[in-house]
Every structure is written in C-alpha cells, then in structure tokens.
GROMACS .gro file of C-alpha atoms in nm:
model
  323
    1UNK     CA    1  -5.848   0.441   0.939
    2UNK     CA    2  -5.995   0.186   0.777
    3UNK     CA    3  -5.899  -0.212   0.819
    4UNK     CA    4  -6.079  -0.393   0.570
    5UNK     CA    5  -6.066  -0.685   0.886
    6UNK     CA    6  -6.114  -0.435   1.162
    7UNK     CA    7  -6.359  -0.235   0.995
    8UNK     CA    8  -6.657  -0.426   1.121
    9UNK     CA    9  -6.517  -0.374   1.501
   10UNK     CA   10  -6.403  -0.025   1.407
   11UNK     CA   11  -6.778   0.052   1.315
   12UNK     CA   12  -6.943  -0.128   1.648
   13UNK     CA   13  -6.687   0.058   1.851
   14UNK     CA   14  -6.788   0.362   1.747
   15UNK     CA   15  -7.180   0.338   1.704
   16UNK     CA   16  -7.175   0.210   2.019
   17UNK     CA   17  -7.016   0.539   2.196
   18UNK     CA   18  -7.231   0.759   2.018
   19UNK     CA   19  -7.525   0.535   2.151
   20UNK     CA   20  -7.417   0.591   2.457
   21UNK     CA   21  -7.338   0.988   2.388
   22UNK     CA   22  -7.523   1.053   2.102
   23UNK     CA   23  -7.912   1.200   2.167
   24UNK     CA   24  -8.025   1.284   1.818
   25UNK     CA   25  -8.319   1.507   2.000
   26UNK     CA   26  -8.040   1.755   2.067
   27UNK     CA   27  -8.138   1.941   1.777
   28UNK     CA   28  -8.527   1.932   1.796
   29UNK     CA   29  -8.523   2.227   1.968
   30UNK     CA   30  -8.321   2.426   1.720
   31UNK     CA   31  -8.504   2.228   1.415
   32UNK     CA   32  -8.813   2.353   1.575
   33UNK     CA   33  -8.680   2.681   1.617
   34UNK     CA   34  -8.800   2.890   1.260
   35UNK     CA   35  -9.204   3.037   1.332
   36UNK     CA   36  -9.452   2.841   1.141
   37UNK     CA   37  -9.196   2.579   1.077
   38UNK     CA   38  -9.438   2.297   0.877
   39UNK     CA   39  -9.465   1.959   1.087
   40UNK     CA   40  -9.290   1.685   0.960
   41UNK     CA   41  -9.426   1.411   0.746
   42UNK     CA   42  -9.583   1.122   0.935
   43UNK     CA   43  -9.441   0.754   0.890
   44UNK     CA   44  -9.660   0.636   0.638
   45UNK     CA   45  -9.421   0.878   0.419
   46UNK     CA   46  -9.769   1.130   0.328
   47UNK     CA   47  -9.731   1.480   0.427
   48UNK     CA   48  -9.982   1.628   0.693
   49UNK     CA   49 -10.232   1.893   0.577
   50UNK     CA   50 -10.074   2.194   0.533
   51UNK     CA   51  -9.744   2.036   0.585
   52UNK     CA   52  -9.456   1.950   0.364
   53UNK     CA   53  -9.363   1.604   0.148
   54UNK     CA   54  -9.051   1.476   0.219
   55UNK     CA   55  -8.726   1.535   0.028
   56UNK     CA   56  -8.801   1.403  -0.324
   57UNK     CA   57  -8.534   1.091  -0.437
   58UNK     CA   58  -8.350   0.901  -0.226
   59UNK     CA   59  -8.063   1.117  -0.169
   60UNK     CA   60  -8.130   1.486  -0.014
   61UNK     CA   61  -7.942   1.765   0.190
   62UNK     CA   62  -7.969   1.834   0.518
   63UNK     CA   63  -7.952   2.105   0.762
   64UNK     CA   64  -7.937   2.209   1.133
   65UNK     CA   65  -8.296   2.322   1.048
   66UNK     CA   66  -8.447   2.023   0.873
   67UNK     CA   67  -8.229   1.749   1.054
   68UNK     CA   68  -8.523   1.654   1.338
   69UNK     CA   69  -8.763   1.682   1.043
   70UNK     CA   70  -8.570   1.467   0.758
   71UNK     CA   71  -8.341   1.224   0.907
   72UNK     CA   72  -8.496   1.159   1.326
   73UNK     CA   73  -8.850   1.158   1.229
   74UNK     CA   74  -8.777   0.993   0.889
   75UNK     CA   75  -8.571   0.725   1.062
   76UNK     CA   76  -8.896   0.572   1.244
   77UNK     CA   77  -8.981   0.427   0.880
   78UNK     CA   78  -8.676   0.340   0.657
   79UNK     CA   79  -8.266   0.358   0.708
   80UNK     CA   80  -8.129   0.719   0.708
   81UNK     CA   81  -7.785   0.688   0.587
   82UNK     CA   82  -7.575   1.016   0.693
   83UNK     CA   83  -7.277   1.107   0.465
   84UNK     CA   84  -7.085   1.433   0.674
   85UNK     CA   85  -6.867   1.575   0.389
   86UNK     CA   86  -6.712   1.877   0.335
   87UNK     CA   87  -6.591   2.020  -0.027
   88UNK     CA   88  -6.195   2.036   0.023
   89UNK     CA   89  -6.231   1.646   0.187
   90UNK     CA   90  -6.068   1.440  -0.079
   91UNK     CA   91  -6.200   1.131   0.063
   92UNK     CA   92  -6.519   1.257   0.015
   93UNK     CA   93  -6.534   1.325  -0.292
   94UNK     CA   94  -6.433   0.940  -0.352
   95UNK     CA   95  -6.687   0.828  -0.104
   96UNK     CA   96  -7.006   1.051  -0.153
   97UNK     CA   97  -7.063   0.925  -0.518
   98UNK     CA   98  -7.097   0.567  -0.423
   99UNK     CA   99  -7.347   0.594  -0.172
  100UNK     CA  100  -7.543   0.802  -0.396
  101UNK     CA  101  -7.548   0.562  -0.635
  102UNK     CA  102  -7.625   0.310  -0.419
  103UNK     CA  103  -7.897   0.480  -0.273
  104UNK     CA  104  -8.058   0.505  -0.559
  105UNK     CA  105  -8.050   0.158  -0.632
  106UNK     CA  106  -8.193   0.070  -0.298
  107UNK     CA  107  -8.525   0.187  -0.452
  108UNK     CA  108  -8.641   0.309  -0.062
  109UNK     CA  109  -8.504   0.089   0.156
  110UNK     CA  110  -8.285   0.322   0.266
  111UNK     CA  111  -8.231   0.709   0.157
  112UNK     CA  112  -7.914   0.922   0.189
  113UNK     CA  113  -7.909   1.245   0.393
  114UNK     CA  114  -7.547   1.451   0.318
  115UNK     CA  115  -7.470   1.708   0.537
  116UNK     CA  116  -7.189   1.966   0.486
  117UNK     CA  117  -6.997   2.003   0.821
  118UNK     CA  118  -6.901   2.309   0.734
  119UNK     CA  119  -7.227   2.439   0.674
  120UNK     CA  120  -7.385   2.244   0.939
  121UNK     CA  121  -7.101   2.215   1.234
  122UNK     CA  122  -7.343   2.162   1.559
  123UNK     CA  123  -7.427   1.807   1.353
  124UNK     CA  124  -7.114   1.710   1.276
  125UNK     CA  125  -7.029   1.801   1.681
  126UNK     CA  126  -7.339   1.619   1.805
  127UNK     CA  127  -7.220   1.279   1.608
  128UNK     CA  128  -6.847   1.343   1.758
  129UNK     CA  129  -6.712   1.318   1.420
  130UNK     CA  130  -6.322   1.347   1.481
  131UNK     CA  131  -6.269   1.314   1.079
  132UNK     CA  132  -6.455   1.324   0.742
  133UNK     CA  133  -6.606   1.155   0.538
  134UNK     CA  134  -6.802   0.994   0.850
  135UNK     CA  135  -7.120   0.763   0.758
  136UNK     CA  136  -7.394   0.749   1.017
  137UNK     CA  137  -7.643   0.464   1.036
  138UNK     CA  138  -7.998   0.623   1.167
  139UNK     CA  139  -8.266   0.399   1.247
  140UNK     CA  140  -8.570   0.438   1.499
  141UNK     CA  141  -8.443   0.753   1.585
  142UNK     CA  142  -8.053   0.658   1.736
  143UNK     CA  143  -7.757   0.568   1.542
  144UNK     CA  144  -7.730   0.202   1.491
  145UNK     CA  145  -7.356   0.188   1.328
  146UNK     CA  146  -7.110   0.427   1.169
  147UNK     CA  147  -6.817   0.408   0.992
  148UNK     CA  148  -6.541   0.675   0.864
  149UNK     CA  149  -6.292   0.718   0.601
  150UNK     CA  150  -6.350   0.609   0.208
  151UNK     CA  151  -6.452   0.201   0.227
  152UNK     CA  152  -6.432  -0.002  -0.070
  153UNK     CA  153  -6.762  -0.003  -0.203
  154UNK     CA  154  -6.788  -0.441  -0.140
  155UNK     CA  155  -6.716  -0.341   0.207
  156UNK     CA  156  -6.982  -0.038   0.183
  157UNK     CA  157  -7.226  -0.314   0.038
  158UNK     CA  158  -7.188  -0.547   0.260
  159UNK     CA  159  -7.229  -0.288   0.575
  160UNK     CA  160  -7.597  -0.199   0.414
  161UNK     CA  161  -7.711  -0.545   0.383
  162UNK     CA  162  -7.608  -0.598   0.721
  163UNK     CA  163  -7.848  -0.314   0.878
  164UNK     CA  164  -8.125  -0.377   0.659
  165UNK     CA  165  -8.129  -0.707   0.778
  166UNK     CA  166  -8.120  -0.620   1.126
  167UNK     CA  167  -8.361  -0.323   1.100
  168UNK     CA  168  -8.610  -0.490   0.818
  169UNK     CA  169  -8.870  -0.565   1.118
  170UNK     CA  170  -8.821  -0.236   1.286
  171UNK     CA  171  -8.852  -0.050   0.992
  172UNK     CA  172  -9.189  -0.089   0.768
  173UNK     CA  173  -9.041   0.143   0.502
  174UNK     CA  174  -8.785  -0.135   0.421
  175UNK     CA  175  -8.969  -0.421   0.379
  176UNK     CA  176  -9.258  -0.219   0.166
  177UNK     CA  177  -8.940  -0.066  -0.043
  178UNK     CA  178  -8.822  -0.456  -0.054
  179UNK     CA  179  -9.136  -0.582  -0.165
  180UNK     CA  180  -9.234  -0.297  -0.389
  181UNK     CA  181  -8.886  -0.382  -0.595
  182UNK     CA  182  -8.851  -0.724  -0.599
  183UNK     CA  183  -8.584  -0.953  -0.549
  184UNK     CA  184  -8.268  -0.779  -0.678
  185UNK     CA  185  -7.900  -0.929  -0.763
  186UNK     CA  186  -7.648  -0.668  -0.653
  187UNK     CA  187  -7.305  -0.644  -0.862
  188UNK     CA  188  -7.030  -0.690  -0.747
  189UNK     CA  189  -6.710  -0.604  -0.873
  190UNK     CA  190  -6.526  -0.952  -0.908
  191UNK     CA  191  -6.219  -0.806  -0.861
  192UNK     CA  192  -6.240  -0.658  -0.516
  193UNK     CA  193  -6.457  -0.991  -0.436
  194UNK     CA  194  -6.154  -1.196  -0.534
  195UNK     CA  195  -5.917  -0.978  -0.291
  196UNK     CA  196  -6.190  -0.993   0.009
  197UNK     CA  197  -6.215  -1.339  -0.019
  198UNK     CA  198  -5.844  -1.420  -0.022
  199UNK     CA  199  -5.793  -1.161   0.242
  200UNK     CA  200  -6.125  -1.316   0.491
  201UNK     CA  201  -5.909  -1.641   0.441
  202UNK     CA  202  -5.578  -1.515   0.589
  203UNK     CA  203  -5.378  -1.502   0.245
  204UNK     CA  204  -5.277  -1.181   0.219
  205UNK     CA  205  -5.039  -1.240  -0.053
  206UNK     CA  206  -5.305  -1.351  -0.286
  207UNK     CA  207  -5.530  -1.036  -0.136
  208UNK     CA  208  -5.224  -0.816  -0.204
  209UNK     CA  209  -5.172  -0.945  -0.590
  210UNK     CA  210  -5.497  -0.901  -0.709
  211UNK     CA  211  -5.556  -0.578  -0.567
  212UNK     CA  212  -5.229  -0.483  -0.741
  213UNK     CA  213  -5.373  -0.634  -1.037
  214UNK     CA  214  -5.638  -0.387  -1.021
  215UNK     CA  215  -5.393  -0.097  -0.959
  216UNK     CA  216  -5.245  -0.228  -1.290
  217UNK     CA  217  -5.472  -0.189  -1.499
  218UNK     CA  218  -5.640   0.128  -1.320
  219UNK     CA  219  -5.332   0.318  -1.117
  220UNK     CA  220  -5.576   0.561  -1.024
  221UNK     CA  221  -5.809   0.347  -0.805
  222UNK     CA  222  -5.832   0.525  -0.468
  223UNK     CA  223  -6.068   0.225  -0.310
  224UNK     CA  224  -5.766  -0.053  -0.473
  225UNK     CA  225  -5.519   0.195  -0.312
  226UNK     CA  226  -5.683   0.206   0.035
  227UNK     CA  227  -5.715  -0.150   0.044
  228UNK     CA  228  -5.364  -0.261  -0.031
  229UNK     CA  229  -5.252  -0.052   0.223
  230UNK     CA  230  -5.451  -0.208   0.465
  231UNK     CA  231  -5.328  -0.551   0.314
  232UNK     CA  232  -5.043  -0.495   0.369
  233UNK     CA  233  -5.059  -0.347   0.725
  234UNK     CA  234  -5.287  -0.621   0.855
  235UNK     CA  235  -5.006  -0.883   0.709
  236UNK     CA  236  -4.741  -0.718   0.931
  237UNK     CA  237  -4.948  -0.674   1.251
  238UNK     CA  238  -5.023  -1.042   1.249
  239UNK     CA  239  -4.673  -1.150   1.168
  240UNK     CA  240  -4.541  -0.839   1.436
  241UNK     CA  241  -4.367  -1.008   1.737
  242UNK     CA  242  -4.563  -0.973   2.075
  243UNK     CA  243  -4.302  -0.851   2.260
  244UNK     CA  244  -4.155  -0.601   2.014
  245UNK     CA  245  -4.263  -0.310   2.232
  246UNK     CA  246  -4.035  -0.410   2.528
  247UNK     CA  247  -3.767  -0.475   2.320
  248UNK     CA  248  -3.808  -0.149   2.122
  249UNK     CA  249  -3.809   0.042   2.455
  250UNK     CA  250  -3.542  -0.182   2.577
  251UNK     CA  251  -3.327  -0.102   2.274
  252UNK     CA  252  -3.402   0.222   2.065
  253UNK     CA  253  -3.155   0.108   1.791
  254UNK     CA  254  -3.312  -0.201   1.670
  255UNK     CA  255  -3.509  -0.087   1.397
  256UNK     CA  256  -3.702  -0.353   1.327
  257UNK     CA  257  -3.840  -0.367   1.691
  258UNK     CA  258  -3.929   0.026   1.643
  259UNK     CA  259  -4.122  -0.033   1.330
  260UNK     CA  260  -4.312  -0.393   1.478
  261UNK     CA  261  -4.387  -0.232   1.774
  262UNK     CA  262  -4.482   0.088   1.576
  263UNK     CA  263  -4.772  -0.133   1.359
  264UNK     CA  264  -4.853  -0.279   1.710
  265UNK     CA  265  -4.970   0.036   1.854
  266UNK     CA  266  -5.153   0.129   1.503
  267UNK     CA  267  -5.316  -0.182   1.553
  268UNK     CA  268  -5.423  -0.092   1.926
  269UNK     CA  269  -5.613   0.211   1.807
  270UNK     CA  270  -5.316   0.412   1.894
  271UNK     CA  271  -5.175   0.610   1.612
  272UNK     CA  272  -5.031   0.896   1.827
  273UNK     CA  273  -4.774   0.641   2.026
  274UNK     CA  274  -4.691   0.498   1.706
  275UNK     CA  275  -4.658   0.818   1.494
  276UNK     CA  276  -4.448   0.989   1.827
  277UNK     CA  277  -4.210   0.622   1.834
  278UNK     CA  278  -4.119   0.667   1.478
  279UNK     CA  279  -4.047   1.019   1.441
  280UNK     CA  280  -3.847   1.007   1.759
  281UNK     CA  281  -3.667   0.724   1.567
  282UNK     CA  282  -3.616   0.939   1.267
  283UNK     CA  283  -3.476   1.179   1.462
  284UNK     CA  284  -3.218   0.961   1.612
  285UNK     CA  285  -3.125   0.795   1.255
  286UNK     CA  286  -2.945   0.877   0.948
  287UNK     CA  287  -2.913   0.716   0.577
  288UNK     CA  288  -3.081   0.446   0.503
  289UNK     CA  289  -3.197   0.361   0.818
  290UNK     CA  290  -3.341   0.700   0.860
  291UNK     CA  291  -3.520   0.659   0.525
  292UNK     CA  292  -3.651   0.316   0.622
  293UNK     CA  293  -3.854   0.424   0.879
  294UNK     CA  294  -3.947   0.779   0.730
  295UNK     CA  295  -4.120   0.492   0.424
  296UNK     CA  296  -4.284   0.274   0.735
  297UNK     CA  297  -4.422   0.586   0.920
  298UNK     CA  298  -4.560   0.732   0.565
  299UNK     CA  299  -4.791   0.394   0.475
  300UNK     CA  300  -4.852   0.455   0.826
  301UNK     CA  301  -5.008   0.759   0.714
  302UNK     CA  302  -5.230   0.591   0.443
  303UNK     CA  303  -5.405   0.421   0.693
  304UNK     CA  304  -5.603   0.697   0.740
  305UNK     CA  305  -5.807   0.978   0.644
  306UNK     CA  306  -5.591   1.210   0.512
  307UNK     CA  307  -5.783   1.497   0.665
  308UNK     CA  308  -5.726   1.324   1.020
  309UNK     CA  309  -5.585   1.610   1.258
  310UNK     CA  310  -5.363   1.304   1.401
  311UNK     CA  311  -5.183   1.259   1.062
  312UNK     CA  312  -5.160   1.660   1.017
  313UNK     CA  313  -4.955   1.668   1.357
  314UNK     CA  314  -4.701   1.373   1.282
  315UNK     CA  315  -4.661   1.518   0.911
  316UNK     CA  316  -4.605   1.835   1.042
  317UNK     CA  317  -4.334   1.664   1.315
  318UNK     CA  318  -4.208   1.464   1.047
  319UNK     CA  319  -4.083   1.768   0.813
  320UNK     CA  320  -3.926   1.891   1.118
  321UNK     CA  321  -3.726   1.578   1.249
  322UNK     CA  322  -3.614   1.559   0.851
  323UNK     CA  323  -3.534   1.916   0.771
   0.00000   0.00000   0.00000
C-alpha cells in the first residue's frame, strides 16, 4: 500500500522493524563462502591489491554471493539503495526504471543495487519483504528506511533527499559525490507537484482534479493512477465516522457503516478485517447494493501491490462470494 500521507509513517514503521530484526551480516558468511573469493573494496572506493573494483555505474546487480561485498561493505561510504524485483512484478517494472534513472543522476551520492528475489530468495527473506517491488535504504551497514509498492517518483524524490540529508555526515562518499557535482536543480514534474501540494494542504478535491488532469491527457499513467486512488481513499478515511465499526457490527445491513468502517480498518494497517467485512457483506447482498460494495472493496484493492498475497486471497474470496 502506498498513502501518499502515510507513506512517510509507512516507511519508519517498517525500517524500524527490520532494525530491530534485520542483521545484514547474516549473509557474510555465505558471501564469504566461494574459495579465493577477492576482498572487497575498501571505503575510499579503490580496490585492494589483487582484489576487485567495485560494480562500474551507479546502478549494479546483486547476489547472495556479492551482497556483503557490494551493498554492507559499500554502505560504510555512500547510500546503497536496494530495489527487490522480480520479472512477472508489474509494479516493478513501473518502479525499477525511475530509480535507475535517478541514480544516475545522483552522480555518487547514492548507487542502486537490484536484486531479483527470485534469483536471490535468502535476501529478499532476510529484509522480510512480504511484497515486491520493496526499496531498502542501506547506510553504515543497517537499513535506515524502506518503502514498498510503486511511489510517485516526487514522493521517491523527496524520500532520497531526506536520507542524504540525514546520512551526508555519516557517509563521506556523499558529500565528495555532492561536491564533486555541484549544486544541482532537480525537476520536478509540476503536475504531480501541484497535486502534492493541494493534497499536503488537506484539499483533496483539488489533489483529485489535477491528478485526473494528468490521467487526461496520459490515461496510461500508473504513478497518476496510484495516486488518485490514494486521494481518494485518504478523503474518505478522514471524513469516515469514528464509530462506524460499532455500528457496522451492530447492524450488518447498513451499508454505508460496512464500507466506513471497511476504509477504517484499511486505514489501521488492517486490510484482512476490511477485505473479510466486505466480502462477508457481498455475500449477504444482492443488486445494486451488492455491486456497491463489490466497486468499494475493488479500489480497496488498488491500494496495494497487486502482487500482495493479501489481495490474491480476498480476490480469490471475492469470485467466490459473486459466482
């Protein structure tokens, strides 16, 4: 899921579990595993004698093997970015190109290791990835912030500047990259930065036009897309009524309780109570009342990754309580 408001909690939520679960030297032992592996390259970004450079550009794969080697060890310099993917993950496929190209703009200040989760599963397991595309923050050696699903790329920009800035004095490989560059003006697309702006100031119905505006003109936007559904989620939630739960369980047939208390429990970081209220609800409706809330639990659905084994289930339930 991704809540262009909650995003930012979202992310410290769950960098701080894996901070707390997450030992990145779980894998030195396997990295170090292959005879006569080389050493890795020291800080200072020069490769030992007899060793190997570091993966050229800023934007390299990585494997069980290399991953101690690449991304830990490289991490005590400059940013390590860490894209999971995986080639059928739609989301991906939106997601990875924009960090590459960021990365590449960043000029070293921060480099992008991609890992293929299904090439590379023990990562993916050691980061507790529960969907793809997840995007792990590596810096001094621990993950420092994370965030999953396909972000609009503001968002992604905005997320970047924020670690640099907390990491420049920790990290001598960002200031050097900073300083080697010079001062840089990032773009931004004025479009989305018109929608951010009128959604950080609570009107969602000026958020929700000109992202619509933007769907106009390019219907097949996935980032636009993602963000109006979270527009127009977060504009419901905060409008919901309170109590709507206790009246929902109090009275199954009001509809409108079912659905507010539905985005309540979406909003609580509880999809599966929300996805399990409204299919039981479908299952007790017909008509157009049925069909209401079969629409409502669907842009439920869009909240999230589509990948997300969550979302599989209720689909899956769905169908059933339909057909």
């Amino acid at each position: 899921m991704t809540n262009p408001r909650g995003s930012a909690a979202n992310s410290a939520a769950l960098s701080a579990a894996m901070s707390r679960a997450v030992d990145l030297s779980a894998l030195k032992a396997r990295a170090e595993a292959p005879p006569n592996r080389p050493a890795a390259p020291p800080v200072d970004g020069e490769p030992p004698a007899g060793g190997s450079a570091p993966p050229p550009g800023a934007v390299f794969e990585v494997t069980e093997e290399t991953f101690q080697a690449d991304v830990v060890e490289r991490s005590l310099n400059q940013l390590v970015i860490v894209d999971l993917w995986a080639e059928w993950c739609g989301p991906c496929k939106q997601l990875s190109p924009v960090l590459e190209r960021l990365a590449e703009e960043a000029g070293g200040a921060w480099v992008l290791a991609k890992v293929d989760v299904d090439a590379n599963p023990r990562i993916a397991q050691l980061f507790g990835a529960q969907s793809i595309p997840t995007v792990v923050a590596i810096g001094a050696g621990q993950p420092v912030d994370a965030f999953s699903g396909a972000l609009p790329e503001p968002e992604i920009r905005k997320w970047l500047g924020a670690l640099l800035d907390a990491l420049r004095d920790r990290l001598p490989g960002i200031q050097a990259a900073e300083e080697a560059r010079g001062p840089v003006e990032e773009p931004e697309d004025p479009r989305f930065t018109e929608a951010e702006e009128a959604f950080e100031q609570g009107d969602f119905a000026a958020a929700q036009a000109a992202y619509e505006r933007i769907l106009d003109a390019e219907p097949a936007n996935e980032l636009a897309k993602s963000a109006l559904a979270q527009v127009k989620f977060t504009a419901r939630a905060e409008a919901a009524d309170p109590d709507a739960r206790t009246k929902a369980d109090a009275d199954p047939a009001d509809l409108d309780a079912q659905l507010a208390a539905a985005d309540l429990e979406i909003a609580e970081q509880d999809p599966e109570a929300a996805f399990r209220r409204l299919i039981g609800t479908v299952r007790r409706t017909t008509g157009e009342d049925r069909n209401r809330v079969r629409e409502h639990l669907v842009a439920l659905f869009d909240l999230f990754d589509p990948a997300d084994e969550r979302v599989g289930k209720a689909r899956r339930e769905l169908a059933s309580a339909l057909f």
